[in-house]
Amino acid sequence: MQANSEFTQQASQYMMQAIALATENVTSGRGGPFGTVVVKDGKVIATGVNLVTASNDPTAHAEVMAIRNACQSLATFQLEGCDVYTSCEPCPMCLAAIYWSRCRAIYYGNTAADAAKVGFDDSFLYDEVKKPLSERRIPIVQMLPDEAWVSFAAWRDAATKVVY
Amino acid sequence: MQANSEFTQQASQYMMQAIALATENVTSGRGGPFGTVVVKDGKVIATGVNLVTASNDPTAHAEVMAIRNACQSLATFQLEGCDVYTSCEPCPMCLAAIYWSRCRAIYYGNTAADAAKVGFDDSFLYDEVKKPLSERRIPIVQMLPDEAWVSFAAWRDAATKVVY
């Protein structure tokens, strides 16, 4: 953890905006205490808050919503050169979403351990993702691998495709 | 990996449907070779295919789409008692999404290593998620933890909230 003085005033403002979104999401009754801001070239291009219960979507975490909104805003599926300011360390879903989106850097406030203290599964999920498949809480089993490979062969052999 | 003969004919049909969705997603030019089926009480309640490039949404993987569709179909944010049949082992984003959705079991065809063979980052992402923050490819840095805790305290102290 770096001391706050090491961050620019602008970076602190982005993080304070993410935190304010998180707090407002709770006080408004909309959802969980999570807010995210996506910044490109010194401008906030998108924000997101946790809408899991408000929208009946367990994937609607603040980071995922902010990435979706940023991509819609820029009409792209990749966010090169974008920085993510998020009020809590991304859970494994959101961390991987940030990787898939090709964002440049992640700044976070609360830790996954902090999230566990107020009832969220983030730390548990990091433990699960690290485990061999056979030891995970949700059973995960392979079937029909030869049949499934047909899909990948189709992709490999496709004459035209948009790689991502 | 279990032998195919250990699976019921019905389970094999669900997986074949997921594989067919994946292959059709490639041949139609819509997106990547991934398809998912969500089953509850012996019925397919939702399907999903990879729509990353088609919808400019890097989170629109087949499993995420199937979970979103299942939740909309059942008007809930939790999928207890649901099984996921997916043409490829879920990436860390999709695995965590399945955990957040509270699905019961996961059946998959291709492995993350297979996905790497045809150009996808799934194995790389599993490696990244397992690393300490300081060793990750995308820089991830904490800032303003005291300020961020205010959001969590608001959640902890909220008189009414929908826990998920």
Short mmCIF file of C-alpha atoms in Angstrom, two decimals:
data_model
loop_
_atom_site.label_atom_id
_atom_site.label_comp_id
_atom_site.label_asym_id
_atom_site.label_seq_id
_atom_site.Cartn_x
_atom_site.Cartn_y
_atom_site.Cartn_z
CA MET A 1 0.00 0.00 0.00
CA GLN A 2 1.30 3.40 -0.93
CA ALA A 3 0.86 6.52 1.17
CA ASN A 4 -1.90 8.78 -0.11
CA SER A 5 0.59 11.58 -0.74
CA GLU A 6 2.15 9.53 -3.54
CA PHE A 7 -1.00 9.87 -5.63
CA THR A 8 -1.83 12.91 -7.69
CA GLN A 9 -4.70 15.11 -6.67
CA GLN A 10 -6.50 14.08 -9.86
CA ALA A 11 -6.15 10.37 -9.05
CA SER A 12 -7.50 11.02 -5.57
CA GLN A 13 -10.48 12.82 -7.09
CA TYR A 14 -11.29 9.83 -9.32
CA MET A 15 -11.11 7.50 -6.32
CA MET A 16 -13.25 9.83 -4.20
CA GLN A 17 -15.84 9.79 -7.01
CA ALA A 18 -15.84 5.97 -7.00
CA ILE A 19 -16.25 5.95 -3.20
CA ALA A 20 -19.06 8.52 -3.35
CA LEU A 21 -20.88 6.37 -5.93
CA ALA A 22 -20.50 3.35 -3.63
CA THR A 23 -21.85 5.15 -0.59
CA GLU A 24 -24.74 6.70 -2.53
CA ASN A 25 -25.63 3.24 -3.87
CA VAL A 26 -26.18 2.11 -0.28
CA THR A 27 -27.96 5.18 1.06
CA SER A 28 -30.33 5.19 -1.95
CA GLY A 29 -31.14 1.52 -1.27
CA ARG A 30 -30.15 0.59 -4.82
CA GLY A 31 -27.52 -2.01 -3.99
CA GLY A 32 -24.15 -2.98 -2.55
CA PRO A 33 -21.37 -0.56 -1.46
CA PHE A 34 -19.38 -0.59 -4.68
CA GLY A 35 -18.62 2.13 -7.23
CA THR A 36 -16.23 2.34 -10.17
CA VAL A 37 -14.94 5.07 -12.47
CA VAL A 38 -13.16 4.48 -15.81
CA VAL A 39 -10.74 7.20 -16.89
CA LYS A 40 -9.14 7.80 -20.28
CA ASP A 41 -6.86 10.72 -21.23
CA GLY A 42 -7.69 12.52 -17.99
CA LYS A 43 -11.47 12.26 -18.43
CA VAL A 44 -14.07 10.10 -16.68
CA ILE A 45 -15.61 8.20 -19.62
CA ALA A 46 -17.91 5.92 -17.61
CA THR A 47 -19.07 5.01 -14.11
CA GLY A 48 -20.73 1.97 -12.60
CA VAL A 49 -22.39 0.89 -9.38
CA ASN A 50 -23.48 -2.48 -8.06
CA LEU A 51 -26.89 -3.33 -9.54
CA VAL A 52 -27.07 -7.05 -8.67
CA THR A 53 -30.33 -6.90 -6.75
CA ALA A 54 -31.75 -3.84 -8.54
CA SER A 55 -31.45 -5.46 -11.97
CA ASN A 56 -31.63 -9.18 -11.10
CA ASP A 57 -28.16 -9.70 -12.53
CA PRO A 58 -25.49 -11.35 -10.34
CA THR A 59 -22.86 -10.15 -12.83
CA ALA A 60 -23.84 -6.48 -12.43
CA HIS A 61 -20.93 -5.55 -10.17
CA ALA A 62 -19.70 -1.96 -10.28
CA GLU A 63 -16.59 -2.78 -12.34
CA VAL A 64 -18.55 -4.86 -14.87
CA MET A 65 -21.14 -2.09 -15.22
CA ALA A 66 -18.43 0.56 -15.65
CA ILE A 67 -16.65 -1.53 -18.30
CA ARG A 68 -19.91 -2.14 -20.17
CA ASN A 69 -20.74 1.55 -20.00
CA ALA A 70 -17.25 2.59 -21.13
CA CYS A 71 -17.37 0.20 -24.09
CA GLN A 72 -20.80 1.49 -25.12
CA SER A 73 -19.55 5.05 -24.76
CA LEU A 74 -16.49 4.41 -26.96
CA ALA A 75 -18.22 1.86 -29.26
CA THR A 76 -15.46 -0.69 -28.72
CA PHE A 77 -14.90 -3.98 -26.92
CA GLN A 78 -11.41 -3.04 -25.75
CA LEU A 79 -10.37 -0.25 -23.41
CA GLU A 80 -6.66 0.20 -24.04
CA GLY A 81 -5.24 3.21 -22.19
CA CYS A 82 -8.08 3.27 -19.67
CA ASP A 83 -7.57 3.24 -15.90
CA VAL A 84 -10.05 1.75 -13.42
CA TYR A 85 -10.70 3.48 -10.07
CA THR A 86 -12.86 1.24 -7.92
CA SER A 87 -13.97 1.57 -4.31
CA CYS A 88 -13.05 -2.07 -3.53
CA GLU A 89 -10.47 -4.51 -4.84
CA PRO A 90 -12.13 -6.29 -7.80
CA CYS A 91 -13.49 -9.78 -7.11
CA PRO A 92 -12.15 -12.51 -9.45
CA MET A 93 -15.07 -11.93 -11.85
CA CYS A 94 -14.33 -8.22 -12.08
CA LEU A 95 -10.56 -8.67 -12.15
CA ALA A 96 -10.84 -11.02 -15.13
CA ALA A 97 -13.36 -8.67 -16.77
CA ILE A 98 -10.79 -5.87 -16.49
CA TYR A 99 -8.18 -8.11 -18.13
CA TRP A 100 -10.56 -9.04 -20.95
CA SER A 101 -11.30 -5.33 -21.46
CA ARG A 102 -7.54 -4.57 -21.76
CA CYS A 103 -7.60 -1.70 -19.27
CA ARG A 104 -4.17 -0.35 -18.28
CA ALA A 105 -4.19 -0.09 -14.48
CA ILE A 106 -6.40 -0.66 -11.43
CA TYR A 107 -6.67 1.54 -8.33
CA TYR A 108 -8.81 0.28 -5.45
CA GLY A 109 -9.84 1.40 -1.96
CA ASN A 110 -11.12 -1.41 0.26
CA THR A 111 -9.51 -4.87 0.09
CA ALA A 112 -11.17 -8.24 -0.55
CA ALA A 113 -10.59 -8.95 3.16
CA ASP A 114 -12.46 -5.74 4.04
CA ALA A 115 -15.33 -6.93 1.82
CA ALA A 116 -15.44 -10.21 3.74
CA LYS A 117 -15.85 -8.23 7.00
CA VAL A 118 -19.12 -6.76 5.74
CA GLY A 119 -20.49 -10.01 4.32
CA PHE A 120 -19.22 -10.41 0.76
CA ASP A 121 -17.62 -13.53 -0.75
CA ASP A 122 -14.64 -11.89 -2.47
CA SER A 123 -11.91 -13.56 -0.38
CA PHE A 124 -13.69 -16.93 -0.54
CA LEU A 125 -13.86 -16.63 -4.33
CA TYR A 126 -10.13 -15.89 -4.60
CA ASP A 127 -9.52 -19.08 -2.61
CA GLU A 128 -11.87 -21.09 -4.84
CA VAL A 129 -10.37 -19.89 -8.14
CA LYS A 130 -6.92 -20.96 -6.92
CA LYS A 131 -8.02 -24.52 -6.07
CA PRO A 132 -7.73 -27.57 -8.33
CA LEU A 133 -11.12 -28.31 -9.90
CA SER A 134 -11.62 -31.42 -7.78
CA GLU A 135 -11.44 -29.41 -4.54
CA ARG A 136 -13.88 -26.65 -5.38
CA ARG A 137 -17.15 -26.00 -3.53
CA ILE A 138 -19.24 -26.07 -6.71
CA PRO A 139 -18.67 -29.42 -8.46
CA ILE A 140 -17.07 -28.93 -11.88
CA VAL A 141 -16.76 -31.90 -14.23
CA GLN A 142 -15.59 -32.34 -17.82
CA MET A 143 -17.75 -34.21 -20.34
CA LEU A 144 -17.75 -34.81 -24.13
CA PRO A 145 -14.34 -33.18 -24.79
CA ASP A 146 -14.02 -34.67 -28.29
CA GLU A 147 -17.42 -33.31 -29.30
CA ALA A 148 -16.61 -29.91 -27.76
CA TRP A 149 -13.38 -29.60 -29.71
CA VAL A 150 -15.46 -29.31 -32.91
CA SER A 151 -16.40 -25.74 -31.86
CA PHE A 152 -12.76 -24.78 -31.34
CA ALA A 153 -11.74 -26.37 -34.65
CA ALA A 154 -14.44 -24.31 -36.36
CA TRP A 155 -12.96 -21.16 -34.78
CA ARG A 156 -9.39 -22.14 -35.66
CA ASP A 157 -10.36 -22.81 -39.27
CA ALA A 158 -12.71 -19.84 -39.73
CA ALA A 159 -11.66 -17.79 -42.75
CA THR A 160 -12.83 -14.53 -41.17
CA LYS A 161 -13.25 -13.82 -37.49
CA VAL A 162 -12.94 -10.89 -35.07
CA VAL A 163 -10.21 -11.92 -32.62
CA TYR A 164 -10.47 -10.46 -29.12
CA MET B 1 -12.29 -36.43 -16.43
CA GLN B 2 -15.06 -38.98 -16.34
CA ALA B 3 -15.84 -41.37 -19.17
CA ASN B 4 -18.79 -40.24 -21.25
CA SER B 5 -20.74 -43.36 -20.34
CA GLU B 6 -20.99 -42.12 -16.76
CA PHE B 7 -23.24 -39.24 -17.82
CA THR B 8 -26.95 -39.59 -18.40
CA GLN B 9 -28.32 -39.25 -21.89
CA GLN B 10 -30.11 -36.09 -20.77
CA ALA B 11 -26.87 -34.50 -19.50
CA SER B 12 -25.19 -35.36 -22.80
CA GLN B 13 -28.04 -33.68 -24.68
CA TYR B 14 -27.61 -30.48 -22.64
CA MET B 15 -23.89 -30.47 -23.39
CA MET B 16 -24.45 -31.19 -27.07
CA GLN B 17 -26.82 -28.19 -27.15
CA ALA B 18 -24.12 -25.98 -25.58
CA ILE B 19 -21.59 -27.24 -28.14
CA ALA B 20 -24.00 -26.68 -31.04
CA LEU B 21 -24.58 -23.10 -29.85
CA ALA B 22 -20.81 -22.56 -29.73
CA THR B 23 -20.24 -23.90 -33.23
CA GLU B 24 -23.17 -21.96 -34.69
CA ASN B 25 -21.82 -18.79 -33.07
CA VAL B 26 -18.65 -19.22 -35.14
CA THR B 27 -20.23 -20.28 -38.44
CA SER B 28 -22.71 -17.40 -38.24
CA GLY B 29 -19.80 -14.98 -37.69
CA ARG B 30 -21.41 -13.67 -34.51
CA GLY B 31 -18.54 -14.36 -32.13
CA GLY B 32 -16.27 -16.78 -30.30
CA PRO B 33 -16.71 -20.57 -30.02
CA PHE B 34 -18.56 -20.64 -26.73
CA GLY B 35 -22.08 -21.71 -25.78
CA THR B 36 -23.81 -22.30 -22.45
CA VAL B 37 -27.08 -23.85 -21.31
CA VAL B 38 -28.64 -23.40 -17.84
CA VAL B 39 -30.85 -26.24 -16.64
CA LYS B 40 -33.31 -26.34 -13.74
CA ASP B 41 -35.61 -29.22 -12.82
CA GLY B 42 -34.82 -31.02 -16.07
CA LYS B 43 -35.61 -28.02 -18.28
CA VAL B 44 -33.35 -25.65 -20.22
CA ILE B 45 -34.31 -22.27 -18.76
CA ALA B 46 -31.75 -20.15 -20.62
CA THR B 47 -28.92 -20.24 -23.13
CA GLY B 48 -26.03 -17.92 -23.93
CA VAL B 49 -23.35 -17.46 -26.56
CA ASN B 50 -20.27 -15.28 -26.73
CA LEU B 51 -21.30 -11.77 -27.83
CA VAL B 52 -18.12 -9.84 -26.96
CA THR B 53 -17.49 -8.42 -30.41
CA ALA B 54 -21.12 -8.47 -31.55
CA SER B 55 -22.29 -6.33 -28.62
CA ASN B 56 -19.10 -4.40 -27.76
CA ASP B 57 -19.10 -5.96 -24.29
CA PRO B 58 -15.96 -7.77 -23.10
CA THR B 59 -18.02 -9.32 -20.29
CA ALA B 60 -20.51 -10.92 -22.71
CA HIS B 61 -19.09 -14.42 -22.45
CA ALA B 62 -21.47 -17.33 -23.02
CA GLU B 63 -21.75 -18.20 -19.31
CA VAL B 64 -22.37 -14.58 -18.28
CA MET B 65 -25.03 -14.21 -20.98
CA ALA B 66 -26.70 -17.49 -19.95
CA ILE B 67 -26.71 -16.44 -16.27
CA ARG B 68 -28.15 -13.02 -17.13
CA ASN B 69 -30.80 -14.64 -19.32
CA ALA B 70 -31.67 -17.25 -16.67
CA CYS B 71 -32.04 -14.56 -14.00
CA GLN B 72 -34.26 -12.46 -16.25
CA SER B 73 -36.33 -15.55 -17.07
CA LEU B 74 -36.83 -16.44 -13.39
CA ALA B 75 -36.92 -12.80 -12.15
CA THR B 76 -34.26 -13.49 -9.53
CA PHE B 77 -30.60 -12.72 -8.88
CA GLN B 78 -29.82 -16.21 -7.58
CA LEU B 79 -30.01 -19.52 -9.43
CA GLU B 80 -30.10 -22.14 -6.66
CA GLY B 81 -30.69 -25.63 -8.03
CA CYS B 82 -29.51 -24.70 -11.52
CA ASP B 83 -26.81 -26.58 -13.44
CA VAL B 84 -24.51 -24.98 -16.02
CA TYR B 85 -23.55 -26.90 -19.18
CA THR B 86 -20.88 -24.98 -21.05
CA SER B 87 -18.85 -25.85 -24.12
CA CYS B 88 -15.59 -24.72 -22.47
CA GLU B 89 -14.28 -24.56 -18.90
CA PRO B 90 -15.36 -21.16 -17.54
CA CYS B 91 -12.67 -18.47 -17.45
CA PRO B 92 -12.11 -16.88 -14.00
CA MET B 93 -14.69 -14.17 -14.81
CA CYS B 94 -17.33 -16.74 -15.68
CA LEU B 95 -16.38 -19.11 -12.85
CA ALA B 96 -16.83 -16.34 -10.30
CA ALA B 97 -20.06 -15.25 -12.01
CA ILE B 98 -21.38 -18.80 -11.56
CA TYR B 99 -20.45 -18.67 -7.86
CA TRP B 100 -22.15 -15.30 -7.42
CA SER B 101 -25.25 -16.72 -9.14
CA ARG B 102 -25.33 -19.68 -6.68
CA CYS B 103 -25.65 -22.33 -9.39
CA ARG B 104 -25.29 -25.92 -8.21
CA ALA B 105 -22.88 -27.63 -10.62
CA ILE B 106 -20.79 -26.98 -13.71
CA TYR B 107 -20.26 -29.32 -16.67
CA TYR B 108 -17.79 -28.27 -19.35
CA GLY B 109 -16.36 -29.61 -22.63
CA ASN B 110 -13.08 -28.00 -23.68
CA THR B 111 -10.47 -27.07 -21.06
CA ALA B 112 -8.84 -23.68 -20.44
CA ALA B 113 -5.69 -25.20 -21.97
CA ASP B 114 -7.68 -26.09 -25.10
CA ALA B 115 -8.88 -22.48 -25.24
CA ALA B 116 -5.27 -21.29 -25.13
CA LYS B 117 -4.52 -23.48 -28.17
CA VAL B 118 -7.01 -21.51 -30.28
CA GLY B 119 -5.94 -18.08 -29.03
CA PHE B 120 -7.87 -17.29 -25.85
CA ASP B 121 -6.41 -16.00 -22.56
CA ASP B 122 -8.21 -18.35 -20.16
CA SER B 123 -5.11 -20.15 -18.84
CA PHE B 124 -3.17 -16.89 -18.58
CA LEU B 125 -6.01 -15.38 -16.55
CA TYR B 126 -6.04 -18.33 -14.13
CA ASP B 127 -2.32 -17.73 -13.61
CA GLU B 128 -2.86 -13.99 -13.06
CA VAL B 129 -5.70 -14.39 -10.54
CA LYS B 130 -3.49 -16.69 -8.47
CA LYS B 131 -0.60 -14.22 -8.26
CA PRO B 132 0.05 -11.73 -5.47
CA LEU B 133 -1.12 -8.27 -6.55
CA SER B 134 2.45 -6.98 -6.88
CA GLU B 135 3.29 -9.60 -9.53
CA ARG B 136 0.32 -9.13 -11.84
CA ARG B 137 0.57 -7.97 -15.46
CA ILE B 138 -1.96 -5.15 -14.96
CA PRO B 139 -0.69 -2.89 -12.15
CA ILE B 140 -3.10 -2.90 -9.19
CA VAL B 141 -2.56 -0.45 -6.35
CA GLN B 142 -4.50 0.47 -3.21
CA MET B 143 -5.30 4.10 -2.41
CA LEU B 144 -7.47 6.00 0.12
CA PRO B 145 -8.46 2.93 2.19
CA ASP B 146 -9.73 5.00 5.11
CA GLU B 147 -12.00 7.02 2.84
CA ALA B 148 -13.20 3.85 1.08
CA TRP B 149 -14.19 2.18 4.33
CA VAL B 150 -16.95 4.79 4.72
CA SER B 151 -18.92 2.96 1.97
CA PHE B 152 -18.59 -0.36 3.77
CA ALA B 153 -19.56 1.18 7.11
CA ALA B 154 -22.66 2.59 5.45
CA TRP B 155 -23.55 -0.91 4.22
CA ARG B 156 -22.79 -2.49 7.59
CA ASP B 157 -24.99 0.05 9.37
CA ALA B 158 -27.83 0.18 6.82
CA ALA B 159 -31.17 -0.51 8.52
CA THR B 160 -32.57 -2.22 5.43
CA LYS B 161 -30.62 -3.86 2.62
CA VAL B 162 -30.97 -6.75 0.19
CA VAL B 163 -28.08 -9.07 1.01
CA TYR B 164 -26.74 -11.18 -1.87
#
